[in-house]
C-alpha positions as a LaTeX table, in Angstrom:
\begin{tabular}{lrrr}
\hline
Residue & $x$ (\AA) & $y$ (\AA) & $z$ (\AA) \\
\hline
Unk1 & 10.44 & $-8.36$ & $-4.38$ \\
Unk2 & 7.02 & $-9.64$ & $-4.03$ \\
Unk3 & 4.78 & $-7.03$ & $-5.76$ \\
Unk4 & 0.68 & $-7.97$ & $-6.50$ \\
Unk5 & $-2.12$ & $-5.94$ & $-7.95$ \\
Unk6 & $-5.07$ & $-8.14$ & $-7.96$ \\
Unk7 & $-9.07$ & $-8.02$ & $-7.66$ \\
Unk8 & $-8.92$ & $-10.45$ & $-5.15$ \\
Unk9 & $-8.90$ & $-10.50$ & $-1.24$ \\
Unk10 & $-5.26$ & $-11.70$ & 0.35 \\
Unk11 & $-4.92$ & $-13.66$ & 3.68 \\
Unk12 & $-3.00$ & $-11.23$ & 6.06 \\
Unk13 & $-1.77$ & $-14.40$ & 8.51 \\
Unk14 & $-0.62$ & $-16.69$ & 5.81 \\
Unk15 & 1.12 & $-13.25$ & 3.21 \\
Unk16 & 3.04 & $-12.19$ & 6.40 \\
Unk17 & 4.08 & $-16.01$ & 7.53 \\
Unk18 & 5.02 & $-16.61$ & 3.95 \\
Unk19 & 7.18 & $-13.41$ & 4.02 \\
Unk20 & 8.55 & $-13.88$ & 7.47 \\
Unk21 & 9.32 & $-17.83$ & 6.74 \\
Unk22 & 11.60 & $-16.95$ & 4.06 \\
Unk23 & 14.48 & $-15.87$ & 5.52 \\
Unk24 & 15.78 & $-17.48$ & 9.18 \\
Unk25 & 17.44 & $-14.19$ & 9.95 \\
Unk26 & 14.64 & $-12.25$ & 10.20 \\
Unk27 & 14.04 & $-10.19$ & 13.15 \\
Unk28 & 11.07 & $-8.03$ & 12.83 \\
Unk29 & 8.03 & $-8.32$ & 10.79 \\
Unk30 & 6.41 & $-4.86$ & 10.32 \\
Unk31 & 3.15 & $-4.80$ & 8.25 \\
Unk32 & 0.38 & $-2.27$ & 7.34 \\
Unk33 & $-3.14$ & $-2.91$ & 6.18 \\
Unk34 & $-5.54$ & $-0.58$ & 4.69 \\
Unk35 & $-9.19$ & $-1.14$ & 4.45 \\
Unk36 & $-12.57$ & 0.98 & 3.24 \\
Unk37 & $-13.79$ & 3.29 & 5.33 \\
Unk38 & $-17.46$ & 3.83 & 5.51 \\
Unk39 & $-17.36$ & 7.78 & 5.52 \\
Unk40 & $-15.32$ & 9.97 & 3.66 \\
Unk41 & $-15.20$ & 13.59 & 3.60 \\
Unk42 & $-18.72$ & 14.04 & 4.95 \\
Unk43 & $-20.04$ & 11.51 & 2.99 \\
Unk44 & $-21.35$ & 7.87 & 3.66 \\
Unk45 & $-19.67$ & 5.42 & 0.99 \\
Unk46 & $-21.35$ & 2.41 & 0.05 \\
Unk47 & $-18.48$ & 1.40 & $-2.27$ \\
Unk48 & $-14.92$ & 1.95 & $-3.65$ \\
Unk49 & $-13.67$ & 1.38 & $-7.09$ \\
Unk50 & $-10.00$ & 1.23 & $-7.69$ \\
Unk51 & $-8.22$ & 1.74 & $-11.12$ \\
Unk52 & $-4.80$ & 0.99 & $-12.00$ \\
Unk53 & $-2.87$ & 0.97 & $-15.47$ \\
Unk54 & $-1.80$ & $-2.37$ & $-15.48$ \\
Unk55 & 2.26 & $-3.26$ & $-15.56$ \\
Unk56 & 2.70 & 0.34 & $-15.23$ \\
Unk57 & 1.82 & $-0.18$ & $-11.35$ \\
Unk58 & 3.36 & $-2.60$ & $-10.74$ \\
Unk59 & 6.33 & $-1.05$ & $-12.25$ \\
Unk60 & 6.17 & 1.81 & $-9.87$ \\
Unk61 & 5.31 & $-0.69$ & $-7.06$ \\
Unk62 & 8.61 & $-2.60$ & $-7.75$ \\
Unk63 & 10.63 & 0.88 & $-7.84$ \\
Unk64 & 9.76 & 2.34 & $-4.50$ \\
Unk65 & 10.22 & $-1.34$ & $-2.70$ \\
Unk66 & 13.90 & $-1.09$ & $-4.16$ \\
Unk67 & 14.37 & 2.55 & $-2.60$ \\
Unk68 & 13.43 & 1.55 & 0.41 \\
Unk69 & 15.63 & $-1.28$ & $-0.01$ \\
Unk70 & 18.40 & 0.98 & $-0.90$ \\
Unk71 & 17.68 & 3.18 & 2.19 \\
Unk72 & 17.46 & 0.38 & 5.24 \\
Unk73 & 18.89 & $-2.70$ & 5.48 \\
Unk74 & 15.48 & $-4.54$ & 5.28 \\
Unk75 & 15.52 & $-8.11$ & 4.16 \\
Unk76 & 12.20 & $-8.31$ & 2.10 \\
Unk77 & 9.08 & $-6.17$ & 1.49 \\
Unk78 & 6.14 & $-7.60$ & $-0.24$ \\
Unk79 & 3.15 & $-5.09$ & $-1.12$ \\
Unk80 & $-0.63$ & $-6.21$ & $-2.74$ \\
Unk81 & $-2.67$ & $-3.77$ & $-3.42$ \\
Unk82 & $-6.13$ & $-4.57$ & $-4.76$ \\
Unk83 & $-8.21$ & $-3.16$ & $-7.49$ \\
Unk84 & $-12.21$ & $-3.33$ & $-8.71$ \\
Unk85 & $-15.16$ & $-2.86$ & $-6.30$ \\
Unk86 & $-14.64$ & $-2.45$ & $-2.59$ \\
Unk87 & $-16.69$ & $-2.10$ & 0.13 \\
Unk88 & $-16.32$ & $-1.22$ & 3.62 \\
Unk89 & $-13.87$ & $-2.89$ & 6.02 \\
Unk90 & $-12.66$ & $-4.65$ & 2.95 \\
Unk91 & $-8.72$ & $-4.61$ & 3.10 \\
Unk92 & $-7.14$ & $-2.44$ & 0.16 \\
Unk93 & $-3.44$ & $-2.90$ & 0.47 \\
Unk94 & $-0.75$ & $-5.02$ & 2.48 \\
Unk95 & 2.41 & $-3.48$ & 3.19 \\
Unk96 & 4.94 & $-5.50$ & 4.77 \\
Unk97 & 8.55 & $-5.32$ & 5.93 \\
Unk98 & 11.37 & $-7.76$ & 7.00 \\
Unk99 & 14.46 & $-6.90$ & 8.40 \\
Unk100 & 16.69 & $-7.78$ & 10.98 \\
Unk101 & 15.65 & $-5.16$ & 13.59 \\
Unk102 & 12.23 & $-3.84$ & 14.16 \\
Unk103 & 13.58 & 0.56 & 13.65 \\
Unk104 & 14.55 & $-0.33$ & 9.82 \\
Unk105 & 11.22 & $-2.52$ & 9.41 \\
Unk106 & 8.31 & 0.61 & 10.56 \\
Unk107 & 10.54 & 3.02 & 8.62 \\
Unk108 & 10.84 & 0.77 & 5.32 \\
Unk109 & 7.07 & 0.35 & 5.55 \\
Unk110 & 5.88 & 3.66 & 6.56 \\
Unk111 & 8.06 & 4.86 & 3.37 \\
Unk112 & 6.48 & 2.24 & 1.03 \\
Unk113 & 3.10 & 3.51 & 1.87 \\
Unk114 & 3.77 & 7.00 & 1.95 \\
Unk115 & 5.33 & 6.67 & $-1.77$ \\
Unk116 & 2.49 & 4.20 & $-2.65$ \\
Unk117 & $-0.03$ & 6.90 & $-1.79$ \\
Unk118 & 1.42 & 9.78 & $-4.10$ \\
Unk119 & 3.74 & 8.18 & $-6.63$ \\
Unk120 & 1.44 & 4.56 & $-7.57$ \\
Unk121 & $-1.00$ & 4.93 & $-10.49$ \\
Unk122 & $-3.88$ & 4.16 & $-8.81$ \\
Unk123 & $-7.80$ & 6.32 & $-9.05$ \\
Unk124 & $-10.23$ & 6.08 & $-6.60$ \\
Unk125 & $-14.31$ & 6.24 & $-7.05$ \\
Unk126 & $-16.36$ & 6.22 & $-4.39$ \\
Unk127 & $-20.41$ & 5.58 & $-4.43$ \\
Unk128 & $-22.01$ & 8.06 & $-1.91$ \\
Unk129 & $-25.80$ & 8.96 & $-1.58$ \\
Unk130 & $-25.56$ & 11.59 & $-4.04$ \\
Unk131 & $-23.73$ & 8.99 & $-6.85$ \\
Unk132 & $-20.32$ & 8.42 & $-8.09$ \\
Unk133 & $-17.23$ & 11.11 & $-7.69$ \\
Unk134 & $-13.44$ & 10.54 & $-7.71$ \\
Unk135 & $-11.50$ & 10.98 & $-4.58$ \\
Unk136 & $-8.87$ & 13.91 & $-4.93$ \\
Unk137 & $-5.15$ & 13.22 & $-3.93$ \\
Unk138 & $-5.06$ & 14.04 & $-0.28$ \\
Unk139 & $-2.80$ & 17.41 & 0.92 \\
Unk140 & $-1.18$ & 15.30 & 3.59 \\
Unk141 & $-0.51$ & 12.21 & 1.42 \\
Unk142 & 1.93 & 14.70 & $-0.39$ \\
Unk143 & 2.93 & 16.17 & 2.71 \\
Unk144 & 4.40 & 12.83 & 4.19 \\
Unk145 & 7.09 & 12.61 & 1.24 \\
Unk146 & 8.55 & 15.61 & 2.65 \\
Unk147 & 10.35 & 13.70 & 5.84 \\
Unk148 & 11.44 & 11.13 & 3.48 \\
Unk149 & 13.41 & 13.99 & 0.99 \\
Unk150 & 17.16 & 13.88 & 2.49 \\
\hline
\end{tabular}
C-alpha cells in the first residue's frame, strides 16, 4: 500500500502509470488530485502551509487505504499527500485507485479522501492579506463520513 507524505511535488502521469502497470488485471484507474486554491472563505491566499506529525500520518494514511481495501475489491490504492509551503494551483494530494471495474475504483477513492479529510493529522495555514490564520475543519468534510457509516 503505497502511502507518501513528502515536501515535494509528485508527477501525476508517471504515479498513476506506475500504479496502473503493476498489476495486468487491472481494469480501472480512478484518481483524485487536489491543488491550492487562490481564495478561501472570502479571502485571497497567497500561500498554504501544511503540518503533519510525522509516522503518525502515515499511520492513519495506511489504515483508511486498508478499509477501503476491506470494503471493495480494489487491487491497489496509493495516496501522497504533501506538506510545507504551497501555493496556488500547486497539487496537495494524489488519491488513486485500482481495481478491476471502474464502480469499486470512484467509491474506494472518494472514501480515501473523504476519511483523509477528517481522520489524517494534517493542519492547514493559510497567508491572506490580513496575515496568517489556520483553516477550521470544514462542516461538510465531516458530513461526507456519514454515507460511508453502514
Amino acid at each position: 500500500m503505497p502511502v507518501r507524505v513528502q515536501t515535494a511535488d509528485f508527477d501525476l502521469s508517471a504515479e498513476v502509470a506506475q500504479l496502473r502497470l503493476s498489476n495486468p488485471r487491472v481494469g480501472a484507474v480512478v484518481s483524485f488530485v487536489g491543488t491550492v486554491r487562490d481564495l478561501n472563505d472570502g479571502a485571497a491566499v497567497s500561500e498554504m502551509e501544511l503540518e503533519h506529525y510525522p509516522v503518525m500520518t502515515e499511520r492513519a494514511l495506511e489504515q483508511i487505504v486498508e478499509q477501503a481495501k476491506a470494503r471493495w475489491p480494489i487491487f491497489d490504492a496509493l495516496v501522497i499527500h504533501r506538506i510545507g509551503p504551497m501555493h496556488p494551483r500547486e497539487q496537495i494530494v494524489l488519491v488513486a485507485v485500482t481495481s478491476p471495474h471502474r464502480g469499486e475504483a470512484f467509491a474506494a477513492c472518494e472514501f480515501i479522501m473523504d476519511y483523509l479529510k477528517t481522520q489524517a493529522p494534517f493542519w492547514k495555514k493559510e497567508q491572506t492579506p490580513d496575515g496568517a490564520r489556520w483553516v477550521d475543519a470544514r462542516e461538510s468534510d465531516d458530513s461526507a463520513l456519514t454515507k460511508w457509516k453502514q
